[in-house]
C-alpha positions as a printed Julia matrix, in Angstrom:
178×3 Matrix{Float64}:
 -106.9    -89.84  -32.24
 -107.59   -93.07  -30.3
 -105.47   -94.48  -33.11
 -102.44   -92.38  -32.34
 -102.55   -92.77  -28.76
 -102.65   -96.44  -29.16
  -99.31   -96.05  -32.17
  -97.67   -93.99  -29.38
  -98.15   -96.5   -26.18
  -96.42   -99.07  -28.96
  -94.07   -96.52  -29.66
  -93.06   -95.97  -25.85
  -93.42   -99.84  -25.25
  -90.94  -100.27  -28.23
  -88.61   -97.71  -26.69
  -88.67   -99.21  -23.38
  -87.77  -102.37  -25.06
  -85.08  -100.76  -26.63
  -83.43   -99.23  -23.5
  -83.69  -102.57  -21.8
  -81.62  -104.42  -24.85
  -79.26  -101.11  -24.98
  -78.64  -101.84  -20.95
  -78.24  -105.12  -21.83
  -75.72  -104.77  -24.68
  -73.81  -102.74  -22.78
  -73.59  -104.65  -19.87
  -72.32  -107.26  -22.2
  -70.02  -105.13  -23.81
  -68.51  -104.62  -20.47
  -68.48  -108.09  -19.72
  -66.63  -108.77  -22.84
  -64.16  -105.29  -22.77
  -63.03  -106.7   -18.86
  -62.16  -110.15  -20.72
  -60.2   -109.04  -23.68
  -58.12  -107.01  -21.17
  -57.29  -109.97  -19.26
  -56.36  -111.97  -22.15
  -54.42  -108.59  -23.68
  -52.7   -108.95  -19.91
  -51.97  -112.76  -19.83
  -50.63  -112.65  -23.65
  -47.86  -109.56  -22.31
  -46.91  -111.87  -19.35
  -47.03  -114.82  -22.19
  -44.82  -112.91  -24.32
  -42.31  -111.31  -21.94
  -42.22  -115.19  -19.8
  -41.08  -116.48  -23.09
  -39.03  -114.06  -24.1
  -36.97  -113.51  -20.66
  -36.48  -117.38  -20.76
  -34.14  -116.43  -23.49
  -35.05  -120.05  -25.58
  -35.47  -119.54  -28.84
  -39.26  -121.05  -29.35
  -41.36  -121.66  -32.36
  -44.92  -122.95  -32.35
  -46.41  -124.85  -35.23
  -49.87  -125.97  -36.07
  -50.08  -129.57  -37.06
  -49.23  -128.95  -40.77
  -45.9   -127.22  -39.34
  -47.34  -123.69  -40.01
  -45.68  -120.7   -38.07
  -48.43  -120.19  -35.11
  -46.05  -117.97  -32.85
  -42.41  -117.39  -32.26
  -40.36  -116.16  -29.72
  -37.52  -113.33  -30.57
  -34.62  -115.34  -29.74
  -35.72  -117.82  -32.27
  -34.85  -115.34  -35.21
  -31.18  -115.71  -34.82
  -31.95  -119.56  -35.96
  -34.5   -118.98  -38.37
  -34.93  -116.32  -40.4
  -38.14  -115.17  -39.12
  -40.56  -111.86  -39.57
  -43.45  -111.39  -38.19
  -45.33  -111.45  -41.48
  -44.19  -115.23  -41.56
  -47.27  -116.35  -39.21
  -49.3   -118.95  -41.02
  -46.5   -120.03  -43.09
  -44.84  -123.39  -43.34
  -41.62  -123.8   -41.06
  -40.04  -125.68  -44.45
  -40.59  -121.71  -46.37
  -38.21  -120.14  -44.09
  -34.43  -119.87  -44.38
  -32.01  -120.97  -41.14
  -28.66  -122.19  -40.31
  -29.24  -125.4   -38.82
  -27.82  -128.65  -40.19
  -31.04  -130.42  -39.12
  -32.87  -131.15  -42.75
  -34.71  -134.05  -40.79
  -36.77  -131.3   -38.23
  -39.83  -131.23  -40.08
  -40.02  -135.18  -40.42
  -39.39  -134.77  -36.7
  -42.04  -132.72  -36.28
  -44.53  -134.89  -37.89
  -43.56  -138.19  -36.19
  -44.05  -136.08  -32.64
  -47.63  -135.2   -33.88
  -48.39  -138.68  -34.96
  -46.76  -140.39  -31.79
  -46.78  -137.77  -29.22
  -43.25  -138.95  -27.95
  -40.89  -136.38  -27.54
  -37.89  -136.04  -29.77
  -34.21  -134.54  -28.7
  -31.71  -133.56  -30.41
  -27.94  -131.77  -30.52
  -27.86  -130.08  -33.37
  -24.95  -127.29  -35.16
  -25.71  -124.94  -37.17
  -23.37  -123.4   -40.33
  -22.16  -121.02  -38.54
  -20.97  -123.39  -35.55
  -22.79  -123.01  -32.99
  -24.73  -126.03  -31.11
  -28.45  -126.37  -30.03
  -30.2   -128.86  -27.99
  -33.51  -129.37  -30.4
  -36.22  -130.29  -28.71
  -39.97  -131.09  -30.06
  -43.45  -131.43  -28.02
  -46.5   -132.06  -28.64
  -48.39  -128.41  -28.7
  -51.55  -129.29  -26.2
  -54.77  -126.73  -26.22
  -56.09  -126.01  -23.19
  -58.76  -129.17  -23.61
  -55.68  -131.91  -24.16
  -56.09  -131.63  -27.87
  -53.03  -132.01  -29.9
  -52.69  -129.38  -32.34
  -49.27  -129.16  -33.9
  -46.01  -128.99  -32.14
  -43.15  -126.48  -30.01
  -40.11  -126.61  -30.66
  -37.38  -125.15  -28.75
  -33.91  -123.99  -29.53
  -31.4   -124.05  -25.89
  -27.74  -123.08  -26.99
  -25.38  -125.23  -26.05
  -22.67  -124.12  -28.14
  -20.18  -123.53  -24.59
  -20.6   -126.91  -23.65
  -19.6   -128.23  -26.64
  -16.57  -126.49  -26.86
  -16.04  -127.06  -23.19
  -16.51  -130.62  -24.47
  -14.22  -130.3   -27.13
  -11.64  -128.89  -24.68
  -11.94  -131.82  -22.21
  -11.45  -133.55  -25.04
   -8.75  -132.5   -26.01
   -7.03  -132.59  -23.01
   -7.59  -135.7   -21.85
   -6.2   -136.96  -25.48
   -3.09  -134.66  -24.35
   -2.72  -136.8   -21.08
   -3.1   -140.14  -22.76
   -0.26  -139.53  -25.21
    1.42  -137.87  -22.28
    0.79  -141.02  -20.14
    1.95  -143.56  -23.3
    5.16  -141.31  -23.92
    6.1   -141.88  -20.17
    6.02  -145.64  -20.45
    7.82  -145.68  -23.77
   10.69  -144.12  -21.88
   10.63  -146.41  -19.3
């Protein structure tokens, strides 16, 4: 008898314990439910901030593998969402830039900048651009790239151009006459 008195104080001391961890767990488990929905909330304001920007952006890990990418970016690449982890060099696009990757690299290896103007074969023009992707602790792991459309400018460009070519023969046709 004394012996199951003395199993059942062990018993009740072992349950006791076990509330206190339960309490504990779950006090954790809110702890840790309040955080993931902050982080679900700053990724949505992540993902529509990049998205309303309108830039077509790609994110690479430094051996150029697909980390993130923003929906603009699939009219340049040929991008699905099942291409995360892959290498950029897997994926189709219509850029006449077969030097990006090399790019790429030389950013991660000197952490300078690079810039580009760049068409594509379907004739538009983007201003390339590739950083260094920094974590949150200054590390450098891999690179963003961004895509900014500059294909009215160019034309634009072309235009002035064009027109300024117009005046000069314009202006040499005058003195000819002369």
């Amino acid at each position: 008898n004394e012996e199951l008195q003395s199993t059942n104080e062990e018993l009740t001391t072992s349950k006791e314990e076990m509330q206190s961890l339960n309490e504990e767990l779950y006090t954790v488990n809110a702890e840790l439910q309040s955080k993931v929905d902050d982080l679900s909330l700053v990724n949505s304001d992540m993902k529509n901030l990049l998205n309303s920007t309108d830039i077509a952006t790609i994110f690479l890990d430094s051996d150029l593998r697909i980390r993130r990418f923003t929906a603009p970016a699939t009219q340049i690449y040929k991008l699905i969402q099942t291409d995360l982890r892959r290498p950029l060099s897997d994926i189709v696009n219509d850029l006449d830039y077969p030097g990006l990757e090399d790019d790429a690299l030389e950013v991660i290896r000197s952490l300078v900048f690079c810039e580009r103007q760049v068409e594509t074969k379907t004739g538009r023009w983007y201003n390339v651009r590739i950083m260094p992707y920094r974590t949150v602790e200054n590390v450098i792991d891999g690179v963003v790239v961004t895509f900014i459309n500059i294909t009215e400018s160019k034309l634009l460009e072309a235009q002035l151009r064009q027109i300024q070519s117009g005046a000069a023969a314009d202006g040499k046709a005058g003195e000819s006459a002369s």
